[in-house]
Amino acid sequence: MSTSADERAARLLLSIVGEPGDPRVAALVDQVGPADAVDFLQARGRRGELGAALAQRIAAARPEETLAQAERRGLRFVTPADPEWPEALGDLDQVPTLHERGGTPVGLWLRGALRLDEAVAGSVAIVGARSATTYGAAVAGSMAADLAEAEVAVVSGAAFGIDQAAHRGALAARGTTVAVLACGADRAYPTAHQALVGYIAETGLVISEAPPGGAPTRIRFLARNRLIAALALGTVVVEAAVRSGALNTANWADALSRTLMGVPGPVTSAASQGVHRLVRTRNALLVTDAADVLEAVRPVGRQPAGSGTDRFLRPRDALTALEQEVLDAVPVERGAGADRVARAAGLPPETVARTLADLHAAGFVERSADRWRLVRQEPFDAPAEKEGGEFVG
Amino acid sequence: MSTSADERAARLLLSIVGEPGDPRVAALVDQVGPADAVDFLQARGRRGELGAALAQRIAAARPEETLAQAERRGLRFVTPADPEWPEALGDLDQVPTLHERGGTPVGLWLRGALRLDEAVAGSVAIVGARSATTYGAAVAGSMAADLAEAEVAVVSGAAFGIDQAAHRGALAARGTTVAVLACGADRAYPTAHQALVGYIAETGLVISEAPPGGAPTRIRFLARNRLIAALALGTVVVEAAVRSGALNTANWADALSRTLMGVPGPVTSAASQGVHRLVRTRNALLVTDAADVLEAVRPVGRQPAGSGTDRFLRPRDALTALEQEVLDAVPVERGAGADRVARAAGLPPETVARTLADLHAAGFVERSADRWRLVRQEPFDAPAEKEGGEFVG
């Protein structure tokens, strides 16, 4: 029987000697627990494939030294037994491997003062091309800033391009941002981002599955991408060429049943092609700003309904696009039945009936004898005319 | 009992005196036929709402003179009794009115030598903002040119902006383009487009529901939009602000169960906001080029399967995005089971199984003992490596 200290020591060793996201390690831990997994690899398992692969690393490992060194560099090691371990990571055990990476990490190395579970609760990942255009970087930056202002943490990978713009946008808005690295959490890749990663650690969190000092390798980027997707409620891809690594994160988000979103761009821009493909073939949601993202990741009751006067505190601009379309079709003076509103809006009757009920709850429309009309005192702006007075060709 | 000559004369009169798309006229014709509809309006119905509204116009109408004048201007009048009347227009009787316009036209005025049904068979509508950006106009123009080269007629409304670019693109590629006008088919609106409309009539077709000389009015644009949507297999919206008239055409396309498509653009461009909203809230398909449009409007058997050597005539670039993704995940040397291909592609197993069967039929993959691999002699290009050798952060 292993104590929790034994478990922790075993996970520490496995984190140091195993490759991030190696599904064989995760499966072994899942089957026999971390302590027996270490025993197995050190003794009986040495003749097995995995034991042989890790034998040299196991022999060379000095876990206590690594841990002490990590602490000197401001890192801590957390495991699924720690209270701050996010439940969301458990979903990784439920999905197949991608590019031969997968499974729950045996542990994570953290740099930063925040609790991991609190830092990533309700977070959104923004990822995309390293070779971003100025358009993509601007969109990623302002989306991240707006999410941060809405107290949604922004998760990304601290790469050039979109990742950098997303972290910076969140930092500029004094929000929480979380960087998940393929190298050790004490390093930065690209090295030009050492300062950026440092800022993130000061107010947010830097995370890695690789041990301190670990180098960024191709396979570790693939393993890292699964953590970004798993930690966030949804992943927004802002620019990605057709073969961009960001699409690997998108695949993970999709496999993990997280909300997959994409920001469109000019069809003439190669940097947007991968995103358009995600929308076309993967049912990624098209999102154009932070409001669209919030609507997607908080679909129900995203605002407390409120009552009395405060139900008017929700401005018309905070309505969803659908709600606005329906509202535009509701008459000001004489009321109209839901069917007639549906025809005027060109929307399915059942959708309109449901939306009218929401608009009613929010205080935008009133009902009498099955006829809907705008409330007179709608405080924010007058209903715009649906089609302008000029020719609408 | 009315003869077909009576019917035609009745439709001619109704076309001259009725407002395009007035659903009351369409309903009356639907119920009693055109000849009795005229009788009704001239005699008993004069006291009714519609009869009263049209009484003055009926008294002033000189149908034979209008027809003679139209012929001098190169127009002809066609009715549902003519062989060239497209069946597609009958769908207008099956859908509710939008903005109080709807129903099958009593007849149409045509300018141009093509048969109407042949001109619009398999056609695609490209519509959008009059205040298009250079980006939108460029995309509309090249999409129209590519569709025209694929022998798909391009339907639009001859307005400034996107419409103009679409017609010009099709004309430049020496393809068929069809302009549906809100004013008489002998006129042009805007008048600056007189020459453009003339070119369209020379090689394509100019269509109007309004009689010769008819002025473009706001309500006629709304009526006209339903014809654009009905005549085409699908409607592509290229740029539309949130309250653009092009969205009215989109509403018609949706109501008529035509394929509704939208071209994305920068989220920072107001001209693309209406399109993004269509994709977000109306399930409009995101399309980026003519190939995407063709895939959407010709979903099944868009290319004859072929056999023997000619099955290789379909280049890899002609595959759908989904087919290319699956193909990228099929190993070159040792085969892999469909499940493994699905994992590598990050796609659902059933989708991959279906796509592999298609790729097999097209000669791109081969199967032995439940394992799939690329055919060796794939003639067009080598499979690209899925993730580049560099870091894929």
Short mmCIF file of C-alpha atoms in Angstrom, two decimals, chain A residues 96-100 130 135 139 159 163 189 216-218 221-222 224-225 243-245 248 251 263-268 276-277 279-282 286-288 292 295 321-322 324-325 328 340 343-347 384-393, chain B residues 96-100 130 135 139 159 163 189 216-218 221-222 224-225 243-245 248 251 263-268 276-277 279-282 286-288 292 295 321-322 324-325 328 340 343-347 384-393:
data_model
loop_
_atom_site.label_atom_id
_atom_site.label_comp_id
_atom_site.label_asym_id
_atom_site.label_seq_id
_atom_site.Cartn_x
_atom_site.Cartn_y
_atom_site.Cartn_z
CA PRO A 96 -8.20 8.61 -28.06
CA THR A 97 -4.62 9.65 -28.61
CA LEU A 98 -3.76 12.11 -31.39
CA HIS A 99 -0.33 11.83 -32.99
CA GLU A 100 0.44 9.24 -30.31
CA ARG A 130 3.05 31.99 -35.47
CA TYR A 135 -4.91 41.70 -38.76
CA VAL A 139 -7.98 40.63 -33.46
CA ALA A 159 4.54 31.31 -29.26
CA ASP A 163 -0.23 33.40 -28.92
CA TYR A 189 10.47 29.23 -26.28
CA PRO A 216 10.97 22.12 -26.53
CA THR A 217 10.69 19.29 -29.03
CA ARG A 218 8.17 18.73 -31.79
CA PHE A 221 4.35 20.77 -28.73
CA LEU A 222 1.81 18.16 -29.75
CA ARG A 224 1.30 20.57 -24.89
CA ASN A 225 -1.54 21.40 -27.29
CA ARG A 243 -1.12 22.88 -41.98
CA SER A 244 -0.69 25.04 -38.91
CA GLY A 245 0.09 23.47 -35.54
CA ASN A 248 -3.68 20.24 -33.67
CA ASN A 251 -8.40 18.72 -33.00
CA VAL A 263 -12.14 33.88 -36.33
CA PRO A 264 -12.69 34.42 -40.06
CA GLY A 265 -10.50 36.60 -42.19
CA PRO A 266 -10.08 37.56 -45.83
CA VAL A 267 -10.43 34.50 -48.07
CA THR A 268 -7.43 35.89 -49.91
CA HIS A 276 -12.15 28.69 -42.71
CA ARG A 277 -11.63 25.00 -43.18
CA VAL A 279 -15.65 26.24 -39.86
CA ARG A 280 -16.50 24.44 -43.10
CA THR A 281 -15.56 20.88 -42.24
CA ARG A 282 -15.44 20.74 -38.44
CA LEU A 286 -17.50 31.43 -36.38
CA VAL A 287 -16.74 34.11 -33.80
CA THR A 288 -15.98 37.74 -34.52
CA ASP A 292 -19.44 35.94 -29.60
CA GLU A 295 -22.07 33.56 -25.97
CA ALA A 321 -27.39 38.42 -32.68
CA LEU A 322 -30.46 36.20 -32.79
CA GLN A 324 -31.44 41.40 -31.84
CA GLU A 325 -32.88 40.05 -35.07
CA ASP A 328 -35.99 44.15 -34.74
CA ARG A 340 -46.00 37.13 -37.70
CA ARG A 343 -42.22 35.84 -40.78
CA ALA A 344 -40.98 39.41 -40.50
CA ALA A 345 -37.68 38.17 -39.08
CA GLY A 346 -37.43 35.34 -41.59
CA LEU A 347 -36.71 32.90 -38.77
CA ALA A 384 -33.85 50.75 -35.90
CA GLU A 385 -35.89 50.49 -39.05
CA LYS A 386 -35.32 47.08 -40.57
CA GLU A 387 -34.66 48.22 -44.13
CA GLY A 388 -33.45 51.76 -44.78
CA GLY A 389 -35.61 54.27 -46.59
CA GLU A 390 -33.42 54.14 -49.64
CA PHE A 391 -33.45 51.40 -52.23
CA VAL A 392 -32.39 48.16 -50.70
CA GLY A 393 -30.93 46.54 -53.80
CA PRO B 96 -44.72 32.59 -46.55
CA THR B 97 -44.43 36.19 -47.62
CA LEU B 98 -41.50 38.30 -46.44
CA HIS B 99 -42.04 42.03 -46.05
CA GLU B 100 -45.47 41.47 -47.62
CA ARG B 130 -23.58 48.16 -52.80
CA TYR B 135 -11.74 43.08 -51.13
CA VAL B 139 -13.69 38.11 -54.31
CA ALA B 159 -26.53 47.07 -58.39
CA ASP B 163 -23.60 42.76 -57.95
CA TYR B 189 -30.81 51.12 -62.06
CA PRO B 216 -37.38 50.94 -59.26
CA THR B 217 -39.09 51.37 -55.90
CA ARG B 218 -38.11 50.09 -52.51
CA PHE B 221 -36.32 45.59 -54.70
CA LEU B 222 -37.79 43.40 -51.99
CA ARG B 224 -37.01 41.30 -56.95
CA ASN B 225 -34.81 39.71 -54.29
CA ARG B 243 -28.85 45.92 -42.29
CA SER B 244 -27.96 45.35 -45.93
CA GLY B 245 -30.67 44.60 -48.47
CA ASN B 248 -33.32 40.10 -47.64
CA ASN B 251 -33.81 35.37 -46.12
CA VAL B 263 -17.97 34.72 -47.90
CA PRO B 264 -16.15 35.70 -44.69
CA GLY B 265 -13.99 38.76 -44.40
CA PRO B 266 -12.05 40.63 -41.76
CA VAL B 267 -14.05 40.86 -38.53
CA THR B 268 -12.89 44.46 -38.43
CA HIS B 276 -20.68 36.65 -40.38
CA ARG B 277 -24.05 36.95 -38.71
CA VAL B 279 -23.02 32.10 -40.76
CA ARG B 280 -23.42 32.39 -37.01
CA THR B 281 -27.19 32.55 -36.67
CA ARG B 282 -28.57 31.20 -39.94
CA LEU B 286 -18.95 29.56 -45.18
CA VAL B 287 -17.49 29.54 -48.70
CA THR B 288 -14.12 30.89 -49.72
CA ASP B 292 -16.52 25.64 -52.15
CA GLU B 295 -19.24 21.56 -53.53
CA ALA B 321 -11.33 19.62 -47.85
CA LEU B 322 -12.57 16.64 -45.87
CA GLN B 324 -7.88 15.88 -48.43
CA GLU B 325 -7.73 15.72 -44.64
CA ASP B 328 -3.32 13.15 -45.53
CA ARG B 340 -6.35 4.47 -36.93
CA ARG B 343 -7.43 8.98 -35.02
CA ALA B 344 -4.56 10.37 -37.07
CA ALA B 345 -6.94 12.70 -38.89
CA GLY B 346 -8.76 13.62 -35.70
CA LEU B 347 -12.10 12.93 -37.40
CA ALA B 384 2.44 16.22 -47.82
CA GLU B 385 3.71 15.56 -44.35
CA LYS B 386 0.94 16.36 -41.90
CA GLU B 387 3.00 18.44 -39.50
CA GLY B 388 6.16 20.14 -40.64
CA GLY B 389 9.54 19.12 -39.29
CA GLU B 390 9.88 22.32 -37.34
CA PHE B 391 8.19 23.03 -34.06
CA VAL B 392 4.48 23.06 -34.50
CA GLY B 393 3.64 25.40 -31.64
#
